[in-house]
XYZ file of C-alpha atoms in Angstrom:
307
model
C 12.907 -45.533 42.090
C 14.707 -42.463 42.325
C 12.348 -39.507 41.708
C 12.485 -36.201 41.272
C 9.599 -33.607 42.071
C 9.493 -29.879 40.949
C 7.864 -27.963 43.408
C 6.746 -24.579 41.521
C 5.074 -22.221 43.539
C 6.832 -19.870 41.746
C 7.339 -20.725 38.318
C 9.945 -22.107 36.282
C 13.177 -20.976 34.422
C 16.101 -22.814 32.640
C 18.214 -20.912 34.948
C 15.830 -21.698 37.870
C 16.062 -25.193 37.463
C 19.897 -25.499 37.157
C 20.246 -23.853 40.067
C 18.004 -25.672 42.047
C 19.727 -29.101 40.519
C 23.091 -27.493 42.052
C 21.298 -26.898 45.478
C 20.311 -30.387 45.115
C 24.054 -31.859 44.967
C 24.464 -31.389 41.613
C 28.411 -30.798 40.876
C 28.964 -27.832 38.892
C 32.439 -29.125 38.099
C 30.764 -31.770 36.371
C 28.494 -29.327 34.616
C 31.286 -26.986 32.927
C 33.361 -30.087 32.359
C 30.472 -31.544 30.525
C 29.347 -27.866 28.639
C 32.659 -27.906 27.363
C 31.579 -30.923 24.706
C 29.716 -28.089 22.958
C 32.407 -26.271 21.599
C 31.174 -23.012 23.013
C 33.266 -22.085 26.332
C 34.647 -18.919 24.688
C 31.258 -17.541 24.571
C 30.369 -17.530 28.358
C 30.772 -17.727 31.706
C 28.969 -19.671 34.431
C 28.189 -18.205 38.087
C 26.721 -19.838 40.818
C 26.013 -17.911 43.812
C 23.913 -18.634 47.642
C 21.648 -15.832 47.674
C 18.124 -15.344 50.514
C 15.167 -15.255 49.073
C 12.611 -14.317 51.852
C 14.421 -16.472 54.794
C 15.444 -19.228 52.367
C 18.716 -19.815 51.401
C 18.797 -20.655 47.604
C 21.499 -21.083 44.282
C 21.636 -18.278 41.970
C 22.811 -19.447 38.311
C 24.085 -17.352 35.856
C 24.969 -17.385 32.068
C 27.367 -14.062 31.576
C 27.862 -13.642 27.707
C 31.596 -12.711 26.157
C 32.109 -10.554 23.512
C 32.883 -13.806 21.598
C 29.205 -14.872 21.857
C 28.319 -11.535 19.523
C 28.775 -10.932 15.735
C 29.395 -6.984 16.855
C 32.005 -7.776 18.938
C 30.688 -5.836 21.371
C 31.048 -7.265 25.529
C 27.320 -8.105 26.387
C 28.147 -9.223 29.749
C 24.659 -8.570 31.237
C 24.605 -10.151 34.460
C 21.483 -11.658 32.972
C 19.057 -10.737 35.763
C 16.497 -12.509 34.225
C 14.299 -13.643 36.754
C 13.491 -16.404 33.822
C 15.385 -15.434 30.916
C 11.934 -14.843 29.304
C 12.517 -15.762 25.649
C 9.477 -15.485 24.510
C 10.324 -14.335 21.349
C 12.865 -16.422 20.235
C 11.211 -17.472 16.984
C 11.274 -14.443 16.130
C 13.735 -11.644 15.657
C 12.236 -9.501 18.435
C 14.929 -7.056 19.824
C 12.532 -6.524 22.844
C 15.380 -4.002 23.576
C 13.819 -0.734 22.499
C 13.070 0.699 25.621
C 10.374 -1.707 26.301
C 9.150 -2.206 29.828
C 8.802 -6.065 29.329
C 7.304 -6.173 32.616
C 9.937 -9.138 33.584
C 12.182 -7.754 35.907
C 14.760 -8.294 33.728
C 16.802 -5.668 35.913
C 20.187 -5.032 33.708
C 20.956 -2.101 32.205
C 22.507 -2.128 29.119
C 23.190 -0.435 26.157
C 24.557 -2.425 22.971
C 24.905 -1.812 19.002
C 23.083 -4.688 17.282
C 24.167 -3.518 14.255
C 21.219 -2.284 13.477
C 21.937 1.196 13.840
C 20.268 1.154 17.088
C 21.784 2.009 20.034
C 19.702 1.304 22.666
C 20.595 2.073 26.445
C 17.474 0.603 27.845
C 16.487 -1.719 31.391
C 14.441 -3.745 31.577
C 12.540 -4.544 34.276
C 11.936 -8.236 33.651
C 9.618 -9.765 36.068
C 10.843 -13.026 37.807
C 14.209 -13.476 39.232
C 15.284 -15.577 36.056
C 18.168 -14.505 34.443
C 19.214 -14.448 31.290
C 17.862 -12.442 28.399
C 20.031 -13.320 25.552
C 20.812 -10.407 22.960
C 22.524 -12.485 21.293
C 21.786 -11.616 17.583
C 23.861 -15.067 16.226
C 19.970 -16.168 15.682
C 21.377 -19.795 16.082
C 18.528 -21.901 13.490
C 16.648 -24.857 15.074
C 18.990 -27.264 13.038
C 22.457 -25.799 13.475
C 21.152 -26.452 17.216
C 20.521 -29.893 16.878
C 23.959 -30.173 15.221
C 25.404 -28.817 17.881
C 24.117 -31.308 20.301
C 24.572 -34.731 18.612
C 28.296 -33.556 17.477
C 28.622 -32.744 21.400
C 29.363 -36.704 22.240
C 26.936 -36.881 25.197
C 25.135 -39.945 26.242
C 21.955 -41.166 24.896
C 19.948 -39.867 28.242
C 21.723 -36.266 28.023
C 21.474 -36.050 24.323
C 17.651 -37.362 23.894
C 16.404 -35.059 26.808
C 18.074 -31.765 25.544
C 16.933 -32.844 22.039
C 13.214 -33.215 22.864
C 13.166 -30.306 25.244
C 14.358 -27.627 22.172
C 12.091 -29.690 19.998
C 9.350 -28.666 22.182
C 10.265 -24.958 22.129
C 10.941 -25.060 18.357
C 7.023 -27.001 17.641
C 5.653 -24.076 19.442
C 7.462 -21.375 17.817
C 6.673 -22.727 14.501
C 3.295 -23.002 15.317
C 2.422 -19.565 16.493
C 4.711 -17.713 13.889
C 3.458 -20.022 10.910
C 6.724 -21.903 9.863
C 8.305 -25.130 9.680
C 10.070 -26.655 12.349
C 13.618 -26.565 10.202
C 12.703 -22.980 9.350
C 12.678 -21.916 12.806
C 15.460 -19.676 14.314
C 15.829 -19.315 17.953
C 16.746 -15.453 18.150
C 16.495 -15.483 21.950
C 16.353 -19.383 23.072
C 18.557 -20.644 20.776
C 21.093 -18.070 22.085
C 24.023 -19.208 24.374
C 22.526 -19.027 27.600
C 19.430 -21.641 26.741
C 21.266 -23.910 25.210
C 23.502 -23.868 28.300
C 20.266 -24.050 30.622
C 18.716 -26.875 28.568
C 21.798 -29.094 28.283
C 22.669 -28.063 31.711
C 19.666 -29.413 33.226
C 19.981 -32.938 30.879
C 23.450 -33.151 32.384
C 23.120 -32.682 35.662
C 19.665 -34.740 36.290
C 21.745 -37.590 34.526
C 24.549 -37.240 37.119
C 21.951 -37.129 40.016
C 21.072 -40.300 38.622
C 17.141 -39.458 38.562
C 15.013 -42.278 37.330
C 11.708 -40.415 37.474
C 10.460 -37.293 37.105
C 7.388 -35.658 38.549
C 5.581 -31.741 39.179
C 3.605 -29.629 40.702
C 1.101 -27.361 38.469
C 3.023 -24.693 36.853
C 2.095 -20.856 37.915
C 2.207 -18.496 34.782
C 1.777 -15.103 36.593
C -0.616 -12.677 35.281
C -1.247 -9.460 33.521
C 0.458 -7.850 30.652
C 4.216 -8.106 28.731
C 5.200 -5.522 25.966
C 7.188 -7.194 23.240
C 8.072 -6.006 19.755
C 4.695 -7.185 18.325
C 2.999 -5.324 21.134
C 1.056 -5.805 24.437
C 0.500 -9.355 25.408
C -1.108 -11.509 28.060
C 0.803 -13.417 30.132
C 1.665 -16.499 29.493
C 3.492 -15.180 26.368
C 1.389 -17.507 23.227
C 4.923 -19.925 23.205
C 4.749 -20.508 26.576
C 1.386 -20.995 26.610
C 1.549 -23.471 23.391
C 4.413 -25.552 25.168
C 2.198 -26.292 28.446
C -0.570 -27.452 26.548
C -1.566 -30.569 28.238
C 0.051 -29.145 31.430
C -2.134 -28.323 34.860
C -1.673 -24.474 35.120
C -2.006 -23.036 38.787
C -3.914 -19.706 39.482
C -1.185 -17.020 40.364
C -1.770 -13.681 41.252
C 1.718 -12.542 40.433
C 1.951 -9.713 38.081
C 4.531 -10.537 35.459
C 5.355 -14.340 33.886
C 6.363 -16.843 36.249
C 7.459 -19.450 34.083
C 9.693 -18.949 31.053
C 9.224 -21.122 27.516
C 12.966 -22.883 28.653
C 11.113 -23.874 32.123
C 7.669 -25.010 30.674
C 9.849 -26.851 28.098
C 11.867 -28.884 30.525
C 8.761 -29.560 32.599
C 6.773 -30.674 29.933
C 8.834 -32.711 28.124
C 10.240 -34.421 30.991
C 7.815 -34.704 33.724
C 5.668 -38.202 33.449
C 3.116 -36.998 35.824
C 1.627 -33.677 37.718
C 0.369 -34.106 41.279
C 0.945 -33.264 44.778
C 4.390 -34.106 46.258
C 4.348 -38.060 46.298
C 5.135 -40.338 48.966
C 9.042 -40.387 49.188
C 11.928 -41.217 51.456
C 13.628 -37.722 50.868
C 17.283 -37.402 50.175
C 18.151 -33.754 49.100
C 16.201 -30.470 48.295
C 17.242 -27.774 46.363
C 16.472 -24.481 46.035
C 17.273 -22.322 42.633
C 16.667 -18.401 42.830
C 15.168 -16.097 40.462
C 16.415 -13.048 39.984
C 13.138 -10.741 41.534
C 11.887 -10.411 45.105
C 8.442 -11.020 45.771
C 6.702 -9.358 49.237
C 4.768 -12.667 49.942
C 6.647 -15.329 48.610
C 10.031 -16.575 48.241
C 10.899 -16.199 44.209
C 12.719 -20.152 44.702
C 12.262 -23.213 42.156
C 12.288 -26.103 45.023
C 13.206 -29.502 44.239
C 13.170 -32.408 45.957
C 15.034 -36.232 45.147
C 14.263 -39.403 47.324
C 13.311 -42.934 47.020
C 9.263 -43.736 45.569
């Protein structure tokens, strides 16, 4: 049986994990081959880059946004240095862009006009080496994404695990902000760099041919975030609400650690969260966030082999 384990002793992004899939012997050929079923190539641009993260060499991925991705027609290309493309708010239409400290090291600078008269130069300082924070005011709805995915012509595997993973996001969402699943839109996760991370990862753990998947607890961080609704603990409530049922490690990390995009894909599609099981190992992989920790290397590790 061909498993898969997450090891995150430093959280979990979307970004995070497709880098660490690449690491891993993932083909990124494959990937923007693949991406390119969704219709949506003119509104990004992948980058994959080795980067050190304390002593460990690592795969930084990154979703860069064209102008075509935005209704101002306005170039967004932020870089996304979202150490876990926090979208927290994406249920919501939370421009956490008004010279908010977010506290997630989302370190990009960046002033756009939303078209809503505000022109906000503001960095963020986005705490965990996760890219991508999507301004992307399209506000994609939680059905035009699933429309977007079936019409995409992917296999069962790739479309089911994509599927249930946005599913997962868009419970929690309408659960916090009081709404129907179908009413749902994804201001921030349904934006072009998520749906690239989510389908991403479905594509690439169906090329690795993984039969099983497993985890490690999943650190949150700690302390506070400021969003457009105010000051909030970390986790943020929809990442909180999407690892409910999953084994939370202590973390003494200021900032959030793992991203609703990461608890998404590690709660829908891990069977089981334990130790590192007994394995014949085959190939590790290490995806970077975007933030540098003094203690710890800010790394998603995963590891394939035989069960």
């Amino acid at each position: 049986m061909r498993t898969l384990y997450f090891d995150c002793f430093s959280g979990i992004s979307g970004d995070m994990v497709i880098g660490a899939l690449i690491d891993a012997g993932g083909d990124p050929v494959h990937l923007e081959t693949e991406l390119k079923k969704l219709n949506m190539e003119n509104e990004y641009e992948l980058t994959f880059n080795k980067v050190v993260k304390n002593g460990i060499t690592s795969t930084k991925f990154d979703v860069l946004l064209t102008s075509d991705a935005h209704d101002d027609g306005h170039s967004h290309n932020h870089g996304h240095s979202h150490d876990h493309e926090h979208n927290h708010n994406h249920g919501h239409s939370h421009d956490h862009d008004h010279g908010h400290d977010h506290g997630h090291n989302h370190s990009h600078e960046h002033s756009h006009d939303h078209g809503h008269g505000h022109n906000h130069s503001h960095e963020h300082s986005h705490d965990h080496g996760h890219h991508h924070h999507n301004h992307n005011h399209d506000h994609r709805s939680y059905k035009k994404i699933v429309e977007l995915i079936q019409s995409a012509g992917y296999s069962n595997r790739v479309e089911g695990n994509a599927l249930s993973i946005f599913k997962k996001i868009g419970q929690a969402e309408g659960k916090i902000h009081g709404v129907a699943l179908e009413d749902v839109h994804f201001h921030e996760v349904g934006a072009v760099d998520s749906i690239i991370d989510i389908v991403g990862a479905a594509i690439l753990l169906e090329q690795l041919q993984i039969d099983r998947i497993k985890s490690s607890a999943v650190p949150v961080g700690s302390g506070k975030i400021h969003i457009d609704h105010g000051i909030y603990p970390v986790p943020a409530p929809a990442t909180l609400e999407i690892l409910l049922g999953v084994p939370i490690a202590e973390s003494q990390v200021k900032g959030e650690l793992a991203t609703p995009t990461g608890a998404a894909i590690v709660a829908v599609l891990a069977e089981a969260f334990c130790t590192l099981p007994a394995m014949k190992v085959q190939s590790i992989g290490y995806g970077a966030g975007t933030k540098t920790f003094p203690k710890h290397p800010n790394v998603l590790r995963v590891i394939i082999g035989e069960e």
